[in-house]
Coordinates of C-alpha atoms in Angstrom, one line a residue:
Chain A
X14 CA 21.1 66.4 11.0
X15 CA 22.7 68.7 13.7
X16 CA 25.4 65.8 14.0
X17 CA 26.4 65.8 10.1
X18 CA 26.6 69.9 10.4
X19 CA 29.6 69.6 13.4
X20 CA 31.1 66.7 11.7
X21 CA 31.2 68.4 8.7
X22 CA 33.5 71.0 10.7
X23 CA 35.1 68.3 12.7
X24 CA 38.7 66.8 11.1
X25 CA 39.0 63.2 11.7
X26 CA 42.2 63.3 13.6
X27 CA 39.9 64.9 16.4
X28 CA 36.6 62.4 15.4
X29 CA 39.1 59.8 16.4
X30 CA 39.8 59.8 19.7
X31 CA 36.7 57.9 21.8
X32 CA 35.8 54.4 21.4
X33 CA 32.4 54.0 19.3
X34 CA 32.3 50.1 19.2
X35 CA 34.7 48.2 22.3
X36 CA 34.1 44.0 21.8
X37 CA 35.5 41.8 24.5
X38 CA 35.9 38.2 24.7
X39 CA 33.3 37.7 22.3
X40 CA 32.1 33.7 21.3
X41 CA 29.9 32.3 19.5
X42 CA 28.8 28.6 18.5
X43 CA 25.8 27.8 16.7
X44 CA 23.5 24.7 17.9
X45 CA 24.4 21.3 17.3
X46 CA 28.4 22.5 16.1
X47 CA 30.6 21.0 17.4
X48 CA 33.3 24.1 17.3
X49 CA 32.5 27.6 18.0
X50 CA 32.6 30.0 15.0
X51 CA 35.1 32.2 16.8
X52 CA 35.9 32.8 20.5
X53 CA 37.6 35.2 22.5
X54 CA 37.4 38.2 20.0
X55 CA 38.4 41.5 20.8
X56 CA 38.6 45.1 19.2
X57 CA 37.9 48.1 19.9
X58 CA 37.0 50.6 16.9
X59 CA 37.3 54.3 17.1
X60 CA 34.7 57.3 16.8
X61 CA 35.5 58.4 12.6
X62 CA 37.3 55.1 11.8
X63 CA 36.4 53.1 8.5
X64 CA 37.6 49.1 9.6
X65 CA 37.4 46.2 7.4
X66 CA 36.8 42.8 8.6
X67 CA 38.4 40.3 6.2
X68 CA 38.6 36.0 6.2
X69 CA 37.7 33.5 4.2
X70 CA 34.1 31.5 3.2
X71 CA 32.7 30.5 6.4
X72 CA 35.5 32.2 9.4
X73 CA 32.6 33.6 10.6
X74 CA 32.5 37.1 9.4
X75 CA 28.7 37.7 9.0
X76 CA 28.2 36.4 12.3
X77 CA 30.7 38.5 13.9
X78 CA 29.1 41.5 12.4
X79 CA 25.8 40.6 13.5
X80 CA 26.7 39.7 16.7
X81 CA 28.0 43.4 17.2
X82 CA 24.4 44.4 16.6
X83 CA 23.7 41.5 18.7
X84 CA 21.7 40.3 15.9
X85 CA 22.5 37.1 16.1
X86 CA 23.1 36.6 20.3
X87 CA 26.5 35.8 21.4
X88 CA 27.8 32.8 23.7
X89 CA 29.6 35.1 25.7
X90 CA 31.5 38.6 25.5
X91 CA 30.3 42.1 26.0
X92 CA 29.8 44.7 23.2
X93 CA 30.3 48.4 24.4
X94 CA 28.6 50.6 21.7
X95 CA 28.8 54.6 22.2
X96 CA 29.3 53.9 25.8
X97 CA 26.7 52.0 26.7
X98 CA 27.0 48.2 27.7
X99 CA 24.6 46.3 24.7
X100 CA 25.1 43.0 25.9
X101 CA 23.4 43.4 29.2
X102 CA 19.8 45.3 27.4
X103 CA 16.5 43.8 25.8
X104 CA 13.6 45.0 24.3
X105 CA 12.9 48.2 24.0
X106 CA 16.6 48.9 25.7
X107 CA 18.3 47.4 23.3
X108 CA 16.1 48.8 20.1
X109 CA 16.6 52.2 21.4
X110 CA 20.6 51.5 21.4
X111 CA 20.6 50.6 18.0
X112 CA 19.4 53.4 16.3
X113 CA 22.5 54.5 16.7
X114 CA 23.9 52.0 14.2
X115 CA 22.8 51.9 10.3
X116 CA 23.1 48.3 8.9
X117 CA 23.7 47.9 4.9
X118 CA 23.4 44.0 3.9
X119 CA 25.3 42.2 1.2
X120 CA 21.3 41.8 -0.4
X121 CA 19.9 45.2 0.0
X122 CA 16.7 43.9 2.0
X123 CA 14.4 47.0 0.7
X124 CA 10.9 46.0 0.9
X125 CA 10.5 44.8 -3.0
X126 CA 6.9 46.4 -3.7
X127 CA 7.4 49.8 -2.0
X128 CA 8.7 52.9 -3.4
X129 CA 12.4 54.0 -2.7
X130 CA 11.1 57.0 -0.9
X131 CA 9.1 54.8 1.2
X132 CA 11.9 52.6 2.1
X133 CA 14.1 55.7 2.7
X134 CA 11.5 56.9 4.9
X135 CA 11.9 53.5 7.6
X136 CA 14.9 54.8 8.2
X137 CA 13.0 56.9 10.8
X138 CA 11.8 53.7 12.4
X139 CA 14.9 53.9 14.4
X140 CA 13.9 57.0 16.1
X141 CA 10.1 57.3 15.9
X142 CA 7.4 54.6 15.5
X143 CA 4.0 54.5 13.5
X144 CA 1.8 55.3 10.9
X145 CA 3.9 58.5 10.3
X146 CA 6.7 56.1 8.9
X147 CA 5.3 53.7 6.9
X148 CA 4.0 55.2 4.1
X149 CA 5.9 58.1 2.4
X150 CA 2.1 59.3 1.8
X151 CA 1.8 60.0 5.6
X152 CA 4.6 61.0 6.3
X153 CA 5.3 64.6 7.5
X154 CA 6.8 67.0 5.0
X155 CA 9.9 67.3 7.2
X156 CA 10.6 63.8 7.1
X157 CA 9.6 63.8 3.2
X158 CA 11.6 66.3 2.8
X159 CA 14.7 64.7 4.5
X160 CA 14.1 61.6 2.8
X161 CA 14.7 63.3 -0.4
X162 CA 17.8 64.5 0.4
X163 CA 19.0 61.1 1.5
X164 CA 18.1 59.7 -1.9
X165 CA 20.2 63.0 -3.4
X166 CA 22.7 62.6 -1.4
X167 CA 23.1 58.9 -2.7
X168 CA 22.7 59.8 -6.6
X169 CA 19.2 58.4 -6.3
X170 CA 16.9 61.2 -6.5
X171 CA 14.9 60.4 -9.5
X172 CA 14.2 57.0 -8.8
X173 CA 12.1 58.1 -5.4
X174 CA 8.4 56.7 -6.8
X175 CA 9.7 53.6 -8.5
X176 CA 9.5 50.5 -7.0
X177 CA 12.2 48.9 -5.2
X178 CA 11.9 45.6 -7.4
X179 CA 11.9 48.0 -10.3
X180 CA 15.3 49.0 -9.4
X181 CA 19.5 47.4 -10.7
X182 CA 21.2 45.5 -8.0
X183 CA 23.8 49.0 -7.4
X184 CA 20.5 51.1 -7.5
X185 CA 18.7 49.1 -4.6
X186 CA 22.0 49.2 -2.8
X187 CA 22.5 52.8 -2.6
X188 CA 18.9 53.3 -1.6
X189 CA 20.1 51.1 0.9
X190 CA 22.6 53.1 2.4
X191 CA 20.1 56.1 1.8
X192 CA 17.5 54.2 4.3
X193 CA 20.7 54.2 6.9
X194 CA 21.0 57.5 6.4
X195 CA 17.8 59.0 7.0
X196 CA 18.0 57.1 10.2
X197 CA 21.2 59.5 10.8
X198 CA 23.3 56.7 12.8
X199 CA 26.5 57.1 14.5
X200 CA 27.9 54.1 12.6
X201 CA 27.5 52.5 9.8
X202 CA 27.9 48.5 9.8
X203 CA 28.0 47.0 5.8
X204 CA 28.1 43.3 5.7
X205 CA 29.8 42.5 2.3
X206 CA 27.8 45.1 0.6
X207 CA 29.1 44.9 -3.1
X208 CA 29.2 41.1 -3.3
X209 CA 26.1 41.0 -5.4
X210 CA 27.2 43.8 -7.2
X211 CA 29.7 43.5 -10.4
X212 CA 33.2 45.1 -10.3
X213 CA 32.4 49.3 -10.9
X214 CA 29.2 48.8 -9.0
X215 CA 30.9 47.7 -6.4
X216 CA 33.9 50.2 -6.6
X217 CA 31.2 52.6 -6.6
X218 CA 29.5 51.9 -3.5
X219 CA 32.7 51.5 -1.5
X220 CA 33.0 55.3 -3.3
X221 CA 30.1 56.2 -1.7
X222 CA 30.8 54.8 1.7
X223 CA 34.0 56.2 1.7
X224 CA 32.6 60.1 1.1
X225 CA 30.0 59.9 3.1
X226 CA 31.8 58.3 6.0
X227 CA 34.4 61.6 5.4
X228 CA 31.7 63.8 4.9
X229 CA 29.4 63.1 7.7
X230 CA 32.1 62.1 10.1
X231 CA 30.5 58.4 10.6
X232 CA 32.4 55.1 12.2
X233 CA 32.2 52.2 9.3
X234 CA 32.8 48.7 9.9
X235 CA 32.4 46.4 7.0
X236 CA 32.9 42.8 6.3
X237 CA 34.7 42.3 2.2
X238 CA 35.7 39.9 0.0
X239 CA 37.7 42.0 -1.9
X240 CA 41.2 42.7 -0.8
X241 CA 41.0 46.1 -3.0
X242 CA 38.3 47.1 -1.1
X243 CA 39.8 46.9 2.5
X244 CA 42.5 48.4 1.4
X245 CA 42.1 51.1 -0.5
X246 CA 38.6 52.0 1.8
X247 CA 39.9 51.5 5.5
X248 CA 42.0 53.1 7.7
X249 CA 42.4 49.6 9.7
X250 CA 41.5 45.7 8.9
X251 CA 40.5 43.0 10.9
X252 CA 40.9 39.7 9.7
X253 CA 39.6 36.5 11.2
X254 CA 41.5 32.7 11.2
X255 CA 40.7 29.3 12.7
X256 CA 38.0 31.2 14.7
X257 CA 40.4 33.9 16.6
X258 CA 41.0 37.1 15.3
X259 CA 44.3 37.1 14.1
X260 CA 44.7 39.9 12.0
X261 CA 44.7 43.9 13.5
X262 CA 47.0 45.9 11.5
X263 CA 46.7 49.6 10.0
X264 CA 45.6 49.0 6.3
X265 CA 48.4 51.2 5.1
X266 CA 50.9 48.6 6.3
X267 CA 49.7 46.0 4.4
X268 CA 49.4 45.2 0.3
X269 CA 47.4 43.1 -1.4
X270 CA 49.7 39.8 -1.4
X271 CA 50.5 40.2 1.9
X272 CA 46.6 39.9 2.6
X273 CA 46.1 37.2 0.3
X274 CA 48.2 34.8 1.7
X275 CA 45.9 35.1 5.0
X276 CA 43.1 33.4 2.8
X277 CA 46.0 30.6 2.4
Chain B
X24 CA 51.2 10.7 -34.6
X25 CA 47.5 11.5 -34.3
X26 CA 46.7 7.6 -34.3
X27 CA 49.0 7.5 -31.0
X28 CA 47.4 10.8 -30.0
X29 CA 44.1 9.5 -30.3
X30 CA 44.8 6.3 -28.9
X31 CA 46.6 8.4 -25.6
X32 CA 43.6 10.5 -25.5
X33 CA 40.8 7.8 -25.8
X34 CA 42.3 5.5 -23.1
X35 CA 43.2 8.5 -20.6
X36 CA 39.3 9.1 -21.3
X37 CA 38.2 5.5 -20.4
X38 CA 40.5 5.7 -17.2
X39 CA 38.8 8.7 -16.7
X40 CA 35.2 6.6 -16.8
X41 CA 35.9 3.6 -14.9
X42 CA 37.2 6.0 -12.0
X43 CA 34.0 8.9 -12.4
X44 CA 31.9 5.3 -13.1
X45 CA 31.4 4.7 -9.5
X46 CA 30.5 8.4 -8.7
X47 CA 27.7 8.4 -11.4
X48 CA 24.4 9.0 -9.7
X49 CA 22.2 6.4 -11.1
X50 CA 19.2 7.8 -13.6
X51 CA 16.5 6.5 -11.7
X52 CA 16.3 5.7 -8.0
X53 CA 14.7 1.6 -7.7
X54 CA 11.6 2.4 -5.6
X55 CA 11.8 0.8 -1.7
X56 CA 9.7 -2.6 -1.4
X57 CA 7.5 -0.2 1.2
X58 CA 6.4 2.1 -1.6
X59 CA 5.8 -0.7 -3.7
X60 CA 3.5 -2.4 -1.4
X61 CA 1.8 1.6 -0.5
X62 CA 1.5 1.8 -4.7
X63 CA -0.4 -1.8 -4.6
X64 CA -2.7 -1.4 -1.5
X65 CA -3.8 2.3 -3.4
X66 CA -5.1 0.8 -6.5
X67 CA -6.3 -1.9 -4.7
X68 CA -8.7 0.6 -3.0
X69 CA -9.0 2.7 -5.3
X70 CA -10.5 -0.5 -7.2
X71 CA -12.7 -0.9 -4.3
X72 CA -13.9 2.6 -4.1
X73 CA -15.0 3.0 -7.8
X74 CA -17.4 -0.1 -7.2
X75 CA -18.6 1.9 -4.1
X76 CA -19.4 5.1 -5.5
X77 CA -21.8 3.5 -8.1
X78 CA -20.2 4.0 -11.2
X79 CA -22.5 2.1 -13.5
X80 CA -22.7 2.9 -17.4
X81 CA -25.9 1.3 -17.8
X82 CA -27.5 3.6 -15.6
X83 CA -25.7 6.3 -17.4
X84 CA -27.0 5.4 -20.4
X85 CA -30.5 4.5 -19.3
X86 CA -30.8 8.3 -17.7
X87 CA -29.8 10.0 -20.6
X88 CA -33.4 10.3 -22.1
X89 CA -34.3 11.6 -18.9
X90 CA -31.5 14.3 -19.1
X91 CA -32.6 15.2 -22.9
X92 CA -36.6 15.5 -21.4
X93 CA -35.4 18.0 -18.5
X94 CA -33.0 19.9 -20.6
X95 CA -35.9 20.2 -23.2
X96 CA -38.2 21.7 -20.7
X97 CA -35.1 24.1 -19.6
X98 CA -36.0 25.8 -23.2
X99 CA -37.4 28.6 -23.3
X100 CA -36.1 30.0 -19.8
X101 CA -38.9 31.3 -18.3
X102 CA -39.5 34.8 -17.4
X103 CA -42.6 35.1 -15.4
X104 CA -40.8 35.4 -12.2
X105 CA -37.6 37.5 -13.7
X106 CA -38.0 40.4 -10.9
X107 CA -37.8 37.8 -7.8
X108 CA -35.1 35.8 -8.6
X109 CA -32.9 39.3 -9.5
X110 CA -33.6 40.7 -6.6
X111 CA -32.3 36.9 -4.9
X112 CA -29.3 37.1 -6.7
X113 CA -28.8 40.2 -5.5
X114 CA -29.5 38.9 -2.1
X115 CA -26.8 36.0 -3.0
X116 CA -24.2 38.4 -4.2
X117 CA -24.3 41.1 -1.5
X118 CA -24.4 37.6 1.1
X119 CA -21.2 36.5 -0.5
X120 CA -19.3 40.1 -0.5
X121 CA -20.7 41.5 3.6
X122 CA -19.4 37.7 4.3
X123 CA -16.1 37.9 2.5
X124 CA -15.3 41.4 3.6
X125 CA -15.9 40.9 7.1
X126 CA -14.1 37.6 6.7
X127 CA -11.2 39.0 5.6
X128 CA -11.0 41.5 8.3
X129 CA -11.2 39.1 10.4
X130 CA -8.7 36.7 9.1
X131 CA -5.7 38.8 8.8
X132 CA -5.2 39.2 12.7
X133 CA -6.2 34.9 13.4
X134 CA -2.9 35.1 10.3
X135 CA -0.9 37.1 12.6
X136 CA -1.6 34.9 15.5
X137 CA -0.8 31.9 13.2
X138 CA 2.2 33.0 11.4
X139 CA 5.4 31.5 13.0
X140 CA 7.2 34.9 12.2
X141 CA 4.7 37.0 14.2
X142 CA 2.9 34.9 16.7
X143 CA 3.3 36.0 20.0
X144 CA 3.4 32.4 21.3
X145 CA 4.1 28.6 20.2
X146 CA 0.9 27.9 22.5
X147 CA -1.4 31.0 20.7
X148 CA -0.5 29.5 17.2
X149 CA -1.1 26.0 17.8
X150 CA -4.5 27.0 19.0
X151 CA -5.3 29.6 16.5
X152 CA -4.2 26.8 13.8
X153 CA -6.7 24.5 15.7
X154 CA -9.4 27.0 15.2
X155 CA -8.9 27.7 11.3
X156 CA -8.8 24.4 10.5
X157 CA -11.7 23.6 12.2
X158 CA -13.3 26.2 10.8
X159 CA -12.5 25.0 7.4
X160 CA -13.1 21.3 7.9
X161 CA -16.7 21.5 8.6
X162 CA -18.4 21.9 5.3
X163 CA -20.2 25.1 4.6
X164 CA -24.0 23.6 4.3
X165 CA -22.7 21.7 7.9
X166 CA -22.0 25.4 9.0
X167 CA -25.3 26.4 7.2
X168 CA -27.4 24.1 9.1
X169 CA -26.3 24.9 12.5
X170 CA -26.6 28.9 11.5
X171 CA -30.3 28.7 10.4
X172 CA -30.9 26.6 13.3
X173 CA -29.8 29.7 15.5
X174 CA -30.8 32.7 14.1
X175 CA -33.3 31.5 11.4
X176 CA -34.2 31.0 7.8
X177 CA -32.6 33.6 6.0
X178 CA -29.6 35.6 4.4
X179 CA -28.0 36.7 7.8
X180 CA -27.3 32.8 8.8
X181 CA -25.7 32.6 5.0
X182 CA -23.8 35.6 5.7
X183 CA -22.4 34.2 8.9
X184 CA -21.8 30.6 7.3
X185 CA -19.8 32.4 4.6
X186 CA -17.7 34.5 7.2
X187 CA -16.8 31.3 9.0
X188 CA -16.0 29.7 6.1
X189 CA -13.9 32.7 4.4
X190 CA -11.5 33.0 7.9
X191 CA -11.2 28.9 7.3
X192 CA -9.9 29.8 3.8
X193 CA -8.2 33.3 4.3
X194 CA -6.7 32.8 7.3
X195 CA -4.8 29.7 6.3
X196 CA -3.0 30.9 3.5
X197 CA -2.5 34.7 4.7
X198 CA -0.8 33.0 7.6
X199 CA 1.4 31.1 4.8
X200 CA 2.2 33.6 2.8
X201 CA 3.1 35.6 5.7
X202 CA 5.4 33.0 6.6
X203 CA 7.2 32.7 2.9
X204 CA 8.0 36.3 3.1
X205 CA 11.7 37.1 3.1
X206 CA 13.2 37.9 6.4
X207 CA 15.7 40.0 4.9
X208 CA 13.7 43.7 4.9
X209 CA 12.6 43.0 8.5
X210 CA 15.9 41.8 9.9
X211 CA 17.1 45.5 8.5
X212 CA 14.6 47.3 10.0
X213 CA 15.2 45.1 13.4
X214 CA 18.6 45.8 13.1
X215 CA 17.7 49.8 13.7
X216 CA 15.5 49.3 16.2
X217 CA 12.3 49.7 14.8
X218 CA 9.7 48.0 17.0
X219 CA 8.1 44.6 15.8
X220 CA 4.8 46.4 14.8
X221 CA 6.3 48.5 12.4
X222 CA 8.0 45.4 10.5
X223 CA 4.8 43.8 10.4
X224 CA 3.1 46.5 9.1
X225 CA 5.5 47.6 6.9
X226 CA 7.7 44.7 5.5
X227 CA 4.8 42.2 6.0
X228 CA 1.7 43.2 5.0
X229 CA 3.1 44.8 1.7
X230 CA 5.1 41.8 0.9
X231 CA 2.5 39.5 1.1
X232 CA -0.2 41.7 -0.5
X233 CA 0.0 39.9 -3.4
X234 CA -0.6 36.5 -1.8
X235 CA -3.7 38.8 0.5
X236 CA -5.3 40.3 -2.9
X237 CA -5.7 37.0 -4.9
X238 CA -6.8 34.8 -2.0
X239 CA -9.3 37.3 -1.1
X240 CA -10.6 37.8 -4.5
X241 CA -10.6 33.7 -5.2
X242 CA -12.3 33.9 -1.7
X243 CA -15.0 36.3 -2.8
X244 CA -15.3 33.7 -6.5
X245 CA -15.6 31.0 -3.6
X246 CA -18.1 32.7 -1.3
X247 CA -20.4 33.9 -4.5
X248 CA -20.5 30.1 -5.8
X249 CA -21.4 28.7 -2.6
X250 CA -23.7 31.3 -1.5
X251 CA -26.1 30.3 -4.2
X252 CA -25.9 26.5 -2.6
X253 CA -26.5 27.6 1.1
X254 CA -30.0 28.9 0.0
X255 CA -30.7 25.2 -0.3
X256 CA -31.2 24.8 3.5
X257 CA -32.7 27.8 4.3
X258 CA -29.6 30.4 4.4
X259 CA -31.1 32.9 2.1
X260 CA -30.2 34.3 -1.9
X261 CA -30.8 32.3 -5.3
X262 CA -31.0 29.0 -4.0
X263 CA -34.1 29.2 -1.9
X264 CA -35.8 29.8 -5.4
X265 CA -33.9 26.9 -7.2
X266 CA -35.1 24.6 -4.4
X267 CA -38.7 25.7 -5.5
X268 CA -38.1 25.2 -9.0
X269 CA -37.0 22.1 -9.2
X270 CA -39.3 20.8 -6.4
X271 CA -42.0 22.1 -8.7
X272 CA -40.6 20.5 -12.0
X273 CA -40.3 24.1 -13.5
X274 CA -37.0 23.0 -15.5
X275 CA -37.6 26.2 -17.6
X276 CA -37.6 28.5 -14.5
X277 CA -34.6 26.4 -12.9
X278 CA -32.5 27.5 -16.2
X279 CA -33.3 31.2 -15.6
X280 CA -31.4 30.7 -12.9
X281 CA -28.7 28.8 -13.8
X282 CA -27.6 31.8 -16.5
X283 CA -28.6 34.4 -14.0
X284 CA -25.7 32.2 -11.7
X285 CA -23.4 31.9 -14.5
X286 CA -23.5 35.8 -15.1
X287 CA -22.9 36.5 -11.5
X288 CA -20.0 34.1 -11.3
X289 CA -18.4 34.9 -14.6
X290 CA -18.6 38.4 -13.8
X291 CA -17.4 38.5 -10.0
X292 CA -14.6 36.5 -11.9
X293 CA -14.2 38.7 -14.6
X294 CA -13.9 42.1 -12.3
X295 CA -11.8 40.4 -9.8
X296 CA -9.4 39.2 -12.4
X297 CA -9.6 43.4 -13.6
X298 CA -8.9 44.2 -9.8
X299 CA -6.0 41.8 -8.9
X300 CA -4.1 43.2 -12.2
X301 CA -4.6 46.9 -11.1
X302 CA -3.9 46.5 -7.3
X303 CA -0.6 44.4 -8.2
X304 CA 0.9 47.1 -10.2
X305 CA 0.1 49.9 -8.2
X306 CA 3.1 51.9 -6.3
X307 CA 3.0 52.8 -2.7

């Protein structure tokens, strides 16, 4: 929480001047394919940037993202995040490097039979493990209490003791991003997270990211569909092609036929 | 106009056949000379095994003053020995819950070593699937037989029999419904860090509750109808004193029990039916 207070203070000019996420030569290929999703990727993403990662069905987006989180393992490559190497840790290593990182998925992946303030309340898993964190019924009042806020912050307040399969598709997401906020991350990673969403849900959420990413002074990386959406919500897009990254440009300098005709 | 219109249209349309014609899945797949031949050596046996079994109407028929003189004698139900065979289906019912509780306990960590999404080891599942199943192969009176054989005549050899065969049952599908769950929720929380532990007991276990609650309540149905059998060979409860009935041609005693077997079965049924609706709605 100490973070959001100094970043509250903190303009982004200044929040962006140290590398939060450096990628090099990254590859992957998947078993039994015979070409490699992408290879040789490269980018480097700054503390306070918002970056969207854009290609067509199937360039390998997702997997890119993921890989990042070293979710899904990479071929080769090395992944710098906060300045500390993630490609070379395991276990407990690399789950204590990831805290650092809040993930929002394109489904919202809540736990379906569990209250929103529960599911808030995993957030803490990234920091602190056990009984404390499972159950909002355990947990202590500070973390209750923080949860809460996370759910306010996010519009979602009143839905708290309602169940998570109880909840709209826009609803679920934002508690979502309210989970990845109680974990208080560095950066924020959003793969396609208004695709199951219709059109003002979506716009929305991307409203959402976009605050909170000014307001807490966060690094967001996100992989979209929509064109709109990377360029009215990022300082910067990425776009991948034929498995190489082939797209880097300041999203101010582009417009939306310009970006279409790199779905072409 | 419209004619030549029409005409145009109708023959684009049968162009439009003859080239989609060749696409056209066909409505029903011609079964493979194999399946045929499977199909024919099944009846074939299952021709045989109707002869085997003794399936005789005669014998049917000729039995069925028999039936009419034993269920005759089943009226009135006697209640001489009312206080006994209460207190053994009693005996039966708390058998049937000590086994499926302990069962159960027992079950959901042999589910964990089972599940392929939390076993620790391909090696640790393949043998805890080894042990389930043979667990729930043997037949209970099989299990029964060797229990009473070891620690004696009585309900603690039922009780055990019962645990054996609830973590035969339980385990198996706990394991499988373990497995179904979405990956989604616990690929988020791995993606934070949170330790595997965590997303067991927190994705998991509340995901698959609803799988957990109604096996273990069919389980505890289960256990309560075949606790009343085990008493056959010795294992304690209700059917220790059915065995005596009959033995002794008291029909009229044997049908107190029968309703005093229906009651506890339709009600373990009926409350667990009241239980699985409550605990599936509940918020956490």
């Amino acid at each position: 929480m100490n973070s959001c207070a100094e970043s509250l203070t903190m303009p982004r000019s200044v929040l962006a001047t140290t590398s939060q996420l450096k990628v090099s030569g990254l590859a992957k290929r998947f078993d039994g394919c015979s070409q490699s999703v992408f290879s040789d990727v490269n980018f480097t993403i700054s503390t306070g940037q918002s970056v969207a990662l854009i290609g067509a069905n199937g360039a390998g987006k997702s997997t890119l993202l993921r890989c990042c989180a070293r979710l899904i393992e990479p071929d080769a490559g090395s992944i710098i995040l906060d300045g500390e190497a993630l490609s070379s840790k395991s276990g407990s290593e690399l789950r204590k490097a990831r805290n650092r990182v809040g993930f929002v998925f394109q489904k919202h992946c809540l736990v379906p039979r569990l209250s929103a303030l529960t599911n808030v309340l995993h957030g803490n898993l990234a920091h602190r493990s056990g009984p404390r964190n499972w159950l909002q019924g355990f947990a202590r009042q500070e973390d209750r209490g923080r949860a809460m806020d996370c759910l306010n912050q996010v519009g979602m307040a009143h839905v708290a003791d309602k169940r998570c399969d109880q909840l709209s598709g826009g609803q679920a997401q934002r508690v979502a991003i309210a989970r990845a906020l109680m974990q208080d991350p560095k950066m924020l990673f959003a793969d396609e997270p208004t695709a199951s969403l219709d059109p003002q849900s979506g716009d929305d959420i991307m409203e959402l990211f976009s605050s909170l990413v000014k307001v807490r002074g966060l690094t967001l990386f996100f992989v979209s569909h929509h064109i709109e959406h990377a360029l009215n919500y990022s300082d910067r897009i990425l776009g991948l092609q034929e498995r190489q990254l082939l797209l880097d440009t300041p999203s101010q300098s582009e417009s939306l036929p310009s970006l279409r005709a790199f779905y072409a | 106009m419209l004619e030549r219109g029409g005409e145009t249209v109708t023959s684009a349309h049968k162009a439009n056949l003859s080239v989609i014609g060749d696409q056209m899945p066909v409505r029903f797949e011609r079964p493979s000379w194999l399946s045929n031949i499977l199909c024919a050596l099944f009846l074939l046996f299952l021709l045989w095994s109707m002869s085997s079994a003794g399936l005789s109407l005669s014998d049917l028929l000729e039995g069925l003053p028999n039936m009419a003189t034993i269920a005759g004698e089943m009226v009135p139900p006697a209640t001489d020995r009312a206080g006994p065979m209460a207190n053994a289906i009693l005996v039966t019912f708390q058998m049937a819950l000590v086994g499926t509780v302990i069962g159960i306990l027992i079950s959901i960590p042999v589910a964990m070593l089972m599940a392929r999404n939390t076993s620790p080891h391909p090696i640790v599942r393949h043998v805890a699937r080894s042990v389930v199943s043979f667990f729930r192969t043997v037949p209970d009176l099989a299990w029964a037989l060797f229990f009473v054989a070891s620690v004696g005549l009585g309900a603690f050899a039922g009780t055990l029999t019962i645990i054996i065969d609830t973590i035969g049952f339980c385990a198996r599908f706990f394991a499988e419904s373990m497995e179904e769950v979405d990956p989604g929720p616990s690929e988020a929380l791995a993606s934070i860090g949170a330790s595997p532990i965590d997303r067991i007991v927190v994705v998991l276990l509340p995901s698959a509750m609803p799988s957990f609650i109604n096996t273990s309540l069919f389980s505890l149905e289960k256990a309560v109808r075949s606790s009343v059998v085990l008493g056959l060979v010795g294992a304690g409860g209700i059917g220790a004193e059915l065995a005596v009935s009959m033995e002794m041609f008291r029909y009229d005693q044997a049908a107190t029990i029968v309703i005093m077997i229906f009651v506890l079965v339709f009600a373990v049924e009926q409350f667990s039916s009241v239980i699985r609706n409550r605990l599936l709605r509940q918020n956490v």
